[in-house]
Coordinates of C-alpha atoms and ligand atoms in Angstrom, one line a residue:
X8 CA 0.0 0.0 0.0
X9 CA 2.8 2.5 1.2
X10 CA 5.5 1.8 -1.6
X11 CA 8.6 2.7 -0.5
X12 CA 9.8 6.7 -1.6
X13 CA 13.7 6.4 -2.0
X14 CA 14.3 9.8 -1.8
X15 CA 12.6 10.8 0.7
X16 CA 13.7 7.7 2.9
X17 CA 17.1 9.0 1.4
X18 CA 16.6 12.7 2.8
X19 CA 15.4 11.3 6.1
X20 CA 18.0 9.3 6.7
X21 CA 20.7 12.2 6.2
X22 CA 18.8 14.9 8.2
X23 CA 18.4 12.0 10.9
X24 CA 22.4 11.9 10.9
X25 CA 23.1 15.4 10.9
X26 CA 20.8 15.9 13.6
X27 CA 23.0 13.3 15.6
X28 CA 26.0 14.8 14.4
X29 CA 25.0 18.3 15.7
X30 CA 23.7 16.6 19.2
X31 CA 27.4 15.0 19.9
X32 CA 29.3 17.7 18.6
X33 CA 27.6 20.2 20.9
X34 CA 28.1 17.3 23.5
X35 CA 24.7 16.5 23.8
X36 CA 22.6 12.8 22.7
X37 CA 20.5 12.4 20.1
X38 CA 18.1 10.9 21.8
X39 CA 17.2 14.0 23.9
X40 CA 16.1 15.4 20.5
X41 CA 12.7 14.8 19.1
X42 CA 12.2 15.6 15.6
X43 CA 9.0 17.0 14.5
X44 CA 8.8 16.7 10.4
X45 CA 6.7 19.6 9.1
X46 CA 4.1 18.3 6.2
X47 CA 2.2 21.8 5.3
X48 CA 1.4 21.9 2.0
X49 CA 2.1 18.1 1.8
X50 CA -0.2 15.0 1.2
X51 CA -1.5 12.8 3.3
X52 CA -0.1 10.4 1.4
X53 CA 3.5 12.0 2.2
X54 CA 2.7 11.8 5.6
X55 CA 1.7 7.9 5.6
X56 CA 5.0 7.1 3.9
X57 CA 6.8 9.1 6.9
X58 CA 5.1 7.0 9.3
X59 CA 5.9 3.9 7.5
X60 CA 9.3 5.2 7.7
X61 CA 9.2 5.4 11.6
X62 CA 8.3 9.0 11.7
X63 CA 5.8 9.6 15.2
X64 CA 5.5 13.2 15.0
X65 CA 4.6 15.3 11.9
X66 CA 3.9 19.6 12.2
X67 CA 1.3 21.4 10.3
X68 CA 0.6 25.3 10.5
X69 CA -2.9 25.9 8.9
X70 CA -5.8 24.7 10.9
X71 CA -8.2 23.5 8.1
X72 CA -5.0 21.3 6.4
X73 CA -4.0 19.8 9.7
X74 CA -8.1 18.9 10.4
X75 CA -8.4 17.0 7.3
X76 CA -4.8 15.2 7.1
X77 CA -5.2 14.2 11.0
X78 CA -8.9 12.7 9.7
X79 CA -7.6 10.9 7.0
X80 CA -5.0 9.6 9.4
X81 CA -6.4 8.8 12.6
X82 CA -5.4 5.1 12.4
X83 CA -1.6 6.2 12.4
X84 CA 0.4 6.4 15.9
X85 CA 1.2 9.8 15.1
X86 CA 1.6 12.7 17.6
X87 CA 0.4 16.3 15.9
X88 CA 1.9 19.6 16.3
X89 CA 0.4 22.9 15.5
X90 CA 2.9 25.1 14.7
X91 CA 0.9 28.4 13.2
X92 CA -0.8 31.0 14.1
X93 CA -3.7 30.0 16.2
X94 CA -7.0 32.5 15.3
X95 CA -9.0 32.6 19.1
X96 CA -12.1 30.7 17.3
X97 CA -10.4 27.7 16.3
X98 CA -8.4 27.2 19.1
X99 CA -10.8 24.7 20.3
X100 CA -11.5 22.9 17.5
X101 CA -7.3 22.6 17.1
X102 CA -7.5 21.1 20.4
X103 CA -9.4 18.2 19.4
X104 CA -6.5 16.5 16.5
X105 CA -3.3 18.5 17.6
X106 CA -1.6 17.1 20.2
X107 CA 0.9 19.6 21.4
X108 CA 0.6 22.9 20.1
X109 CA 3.6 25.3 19.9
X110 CA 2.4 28.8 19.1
X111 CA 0.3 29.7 22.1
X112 CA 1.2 33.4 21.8
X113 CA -0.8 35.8 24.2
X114 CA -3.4 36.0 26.6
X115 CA -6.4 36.9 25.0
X116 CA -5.7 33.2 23.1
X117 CA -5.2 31.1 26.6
X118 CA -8.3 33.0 27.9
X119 CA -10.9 31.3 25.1
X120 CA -9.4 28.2 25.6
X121 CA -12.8 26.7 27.3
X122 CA -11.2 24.6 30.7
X123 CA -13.0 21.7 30.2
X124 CA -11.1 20.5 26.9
X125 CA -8.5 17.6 27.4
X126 CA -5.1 19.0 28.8
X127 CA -2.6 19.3 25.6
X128 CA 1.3 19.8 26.1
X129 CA 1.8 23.6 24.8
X130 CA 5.0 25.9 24.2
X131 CA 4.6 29.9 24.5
X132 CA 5.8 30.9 21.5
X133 CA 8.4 34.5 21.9
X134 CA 9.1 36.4 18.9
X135 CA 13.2 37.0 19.0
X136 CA 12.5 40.1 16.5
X137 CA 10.7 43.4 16.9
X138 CA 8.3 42.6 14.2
X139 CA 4.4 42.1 15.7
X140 CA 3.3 40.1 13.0
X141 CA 6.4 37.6 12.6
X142 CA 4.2 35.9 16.0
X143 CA 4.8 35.4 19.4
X144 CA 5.0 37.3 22.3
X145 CA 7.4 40.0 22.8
X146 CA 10.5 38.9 25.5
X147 CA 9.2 41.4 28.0
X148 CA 5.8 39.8 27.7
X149 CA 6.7 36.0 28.4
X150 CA 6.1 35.5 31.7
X151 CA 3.0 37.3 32.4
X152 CA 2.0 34.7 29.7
X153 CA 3.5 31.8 31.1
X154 CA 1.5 32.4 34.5
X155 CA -2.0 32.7 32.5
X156 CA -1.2 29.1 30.9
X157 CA -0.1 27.9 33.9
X158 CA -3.1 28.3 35.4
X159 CA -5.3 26.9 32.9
X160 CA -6.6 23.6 33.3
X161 CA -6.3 22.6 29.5
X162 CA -3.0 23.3 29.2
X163 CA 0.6 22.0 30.3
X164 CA 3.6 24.0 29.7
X165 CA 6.7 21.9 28.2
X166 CA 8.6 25.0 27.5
X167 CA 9.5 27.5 24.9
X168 CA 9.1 28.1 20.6
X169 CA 10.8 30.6 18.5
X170 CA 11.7 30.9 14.8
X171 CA 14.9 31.8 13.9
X172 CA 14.5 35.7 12.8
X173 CA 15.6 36.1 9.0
X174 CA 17.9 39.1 9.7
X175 CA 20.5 37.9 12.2
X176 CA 22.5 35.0 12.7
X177 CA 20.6 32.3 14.2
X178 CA 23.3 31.3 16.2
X179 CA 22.6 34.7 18.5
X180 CA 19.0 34.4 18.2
X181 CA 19.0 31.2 19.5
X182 CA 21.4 32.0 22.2
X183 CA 18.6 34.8 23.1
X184 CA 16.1 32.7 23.2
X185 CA 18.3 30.1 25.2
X186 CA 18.6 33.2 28.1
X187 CA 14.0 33.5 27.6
X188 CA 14.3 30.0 28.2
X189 CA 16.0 30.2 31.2
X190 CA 13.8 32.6 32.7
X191 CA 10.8 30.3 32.0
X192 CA 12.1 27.7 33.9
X193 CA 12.5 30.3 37.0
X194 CA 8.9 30.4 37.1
X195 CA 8.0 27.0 36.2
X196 CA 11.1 24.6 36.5
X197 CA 9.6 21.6 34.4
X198 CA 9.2 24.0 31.2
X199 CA 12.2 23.1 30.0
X200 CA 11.7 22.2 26.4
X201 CA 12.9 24.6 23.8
X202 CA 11.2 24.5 20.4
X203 CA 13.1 25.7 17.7
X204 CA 15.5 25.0 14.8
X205 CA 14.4 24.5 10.9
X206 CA 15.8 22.9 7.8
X207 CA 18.3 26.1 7.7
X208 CA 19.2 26.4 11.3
X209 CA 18.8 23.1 13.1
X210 CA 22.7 23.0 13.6
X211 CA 22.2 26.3 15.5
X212 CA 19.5 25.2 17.8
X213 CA 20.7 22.5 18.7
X214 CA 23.8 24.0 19.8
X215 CA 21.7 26.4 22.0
X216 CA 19.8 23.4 23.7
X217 CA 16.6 23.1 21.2
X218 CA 14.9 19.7 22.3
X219 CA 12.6 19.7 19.4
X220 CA 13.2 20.3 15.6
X221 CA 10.6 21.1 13.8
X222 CA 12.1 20.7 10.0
X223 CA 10.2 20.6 6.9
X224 CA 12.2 21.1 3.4
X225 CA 15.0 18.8 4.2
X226 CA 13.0 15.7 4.6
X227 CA 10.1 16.6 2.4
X228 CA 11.6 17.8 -0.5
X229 CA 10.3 21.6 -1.3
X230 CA 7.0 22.6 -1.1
X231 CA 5.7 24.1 -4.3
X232 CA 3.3 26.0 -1.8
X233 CA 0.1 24.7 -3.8
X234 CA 0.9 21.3 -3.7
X235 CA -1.9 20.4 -0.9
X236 CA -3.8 23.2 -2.2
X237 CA -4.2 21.7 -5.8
X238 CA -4.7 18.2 -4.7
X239 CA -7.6 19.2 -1.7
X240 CA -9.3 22.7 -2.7
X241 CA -8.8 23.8 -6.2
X242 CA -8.5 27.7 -6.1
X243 CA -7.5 28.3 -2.8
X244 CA -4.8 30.7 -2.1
X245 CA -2.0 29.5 -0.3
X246 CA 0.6 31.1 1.7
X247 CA 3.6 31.3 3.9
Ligands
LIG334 C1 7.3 25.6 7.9 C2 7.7 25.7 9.3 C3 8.8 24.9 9.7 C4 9.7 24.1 8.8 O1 10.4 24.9 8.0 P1 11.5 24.3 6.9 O2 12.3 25.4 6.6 O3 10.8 23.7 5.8 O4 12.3 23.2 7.7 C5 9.2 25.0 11.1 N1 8.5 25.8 11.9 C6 7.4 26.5 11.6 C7 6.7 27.3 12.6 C8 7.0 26.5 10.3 O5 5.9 27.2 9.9

């Protein structure tokens, strides 16, 4: 049913050892690294032949997508990550098929989070640039935000998420966002993951103590951003 894909088992295989040569190099093991593989704009079919291939945890960032891969998919042991921007009304219907999401951003979002949903992990997403609409909460921000999910009964804090900004090194945004990580964990000492590190930049993270990768174009091959688009609604824009 799932026919083997040799090049993407191929591009798995090398980001798999990269990622392990990055972990011992910044003397660290592999195995505290989970490795989400990012599938937006990707087939369901792509992500079944991931799973065949011993992927457990696949990242989408646009909530209608993710809904209908995750339905197609239900029968796979997969863990879901949301990874985009998370619009206040469909927070809850996110929360039914993602499993961990990493871009809770401000209050106002925690707040319509209804407390009786199922408890999913969560990161606070911080924005390592000044730019508003690049996402996340600003550095200053953080905590106050932390508390509020803290307190909610739906969620449980694993830690932190940041992208990489595309004007600056990542190797000093990342050793930012280490220092925002350590702040977290004076609040709340068992949010201590650190979301971050890409296709471009995993090398980078990792060095700064990322614990998950969330890396797309090296496994999947590029995205000609309609692919999904074209296959599942004909017409739709799509965009990064
Ligand atoms: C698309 C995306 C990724 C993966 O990016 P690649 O460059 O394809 O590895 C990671 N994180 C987020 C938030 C994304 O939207």
């Amino acid at each position: 049913m799932t026919a083997p894909n040799q090049q993407l088992t191929e591009r798995l295989a090398a980001v798999q050892s990269d990622i392990a040569r990055s972990a011992r190099a910044a003397g660290r093991a592999p195995e505290e690294l989970t490795t989400i593989v990012v599938t937006k704009f990707h087939s369901a079919q792509l992500v079944r032949e991931l799973a065949a291939l011993g992927v457990r945890n696949v990242g989408e960032n646009r909530h209608q997508e993710a809904a209908e891969k995750q339905a197609e998919l239900s029968a796979l042991e997969l863990t879901w990550h949301f990874l985009g921007q998370i619009q206040r009304n469909k927070v809850r219907h996110i929360m039914q098929y993602a499993n961990v999401l990493h871009s809770v951003d401000r209050v106002a979002l925690v707040n319509a989070i209804p407390s009786e949903l199922p408890r999913r992990d969560c990161f606070v997403q911080v924005n390592l640039t000044n730019i508003p609409a690049r996402g996340g909460v600003a550095p200053a921000d953080l905590l106050t935000l932390a508390e509020r999910v803290l307190e909610h009964p739906a969620l449980n804090l694993l830690g932190i998420m940041a992208v990489a900004p595309l004007e600056e090194e990542p190797a000093a945004a990342f050793e930012r966002l280490r220092g925002y990580s350590d702040a977290l964990r004076g609040l709340h000492p068992a949010a201590t993951a650190i979301s971050a590190g890409m296709s471009q930049d995993f090398h980078e993270a990792i060095a700064a103590g990322a614990t998950h990768l969330r890396i797309g174009t090296a496994i999947t091959g590029k995205r000609s951003d309609n692919n999904y688009d074209q296959q599942r609604t004909p017409g739709r824009e799509s965009h990064e």
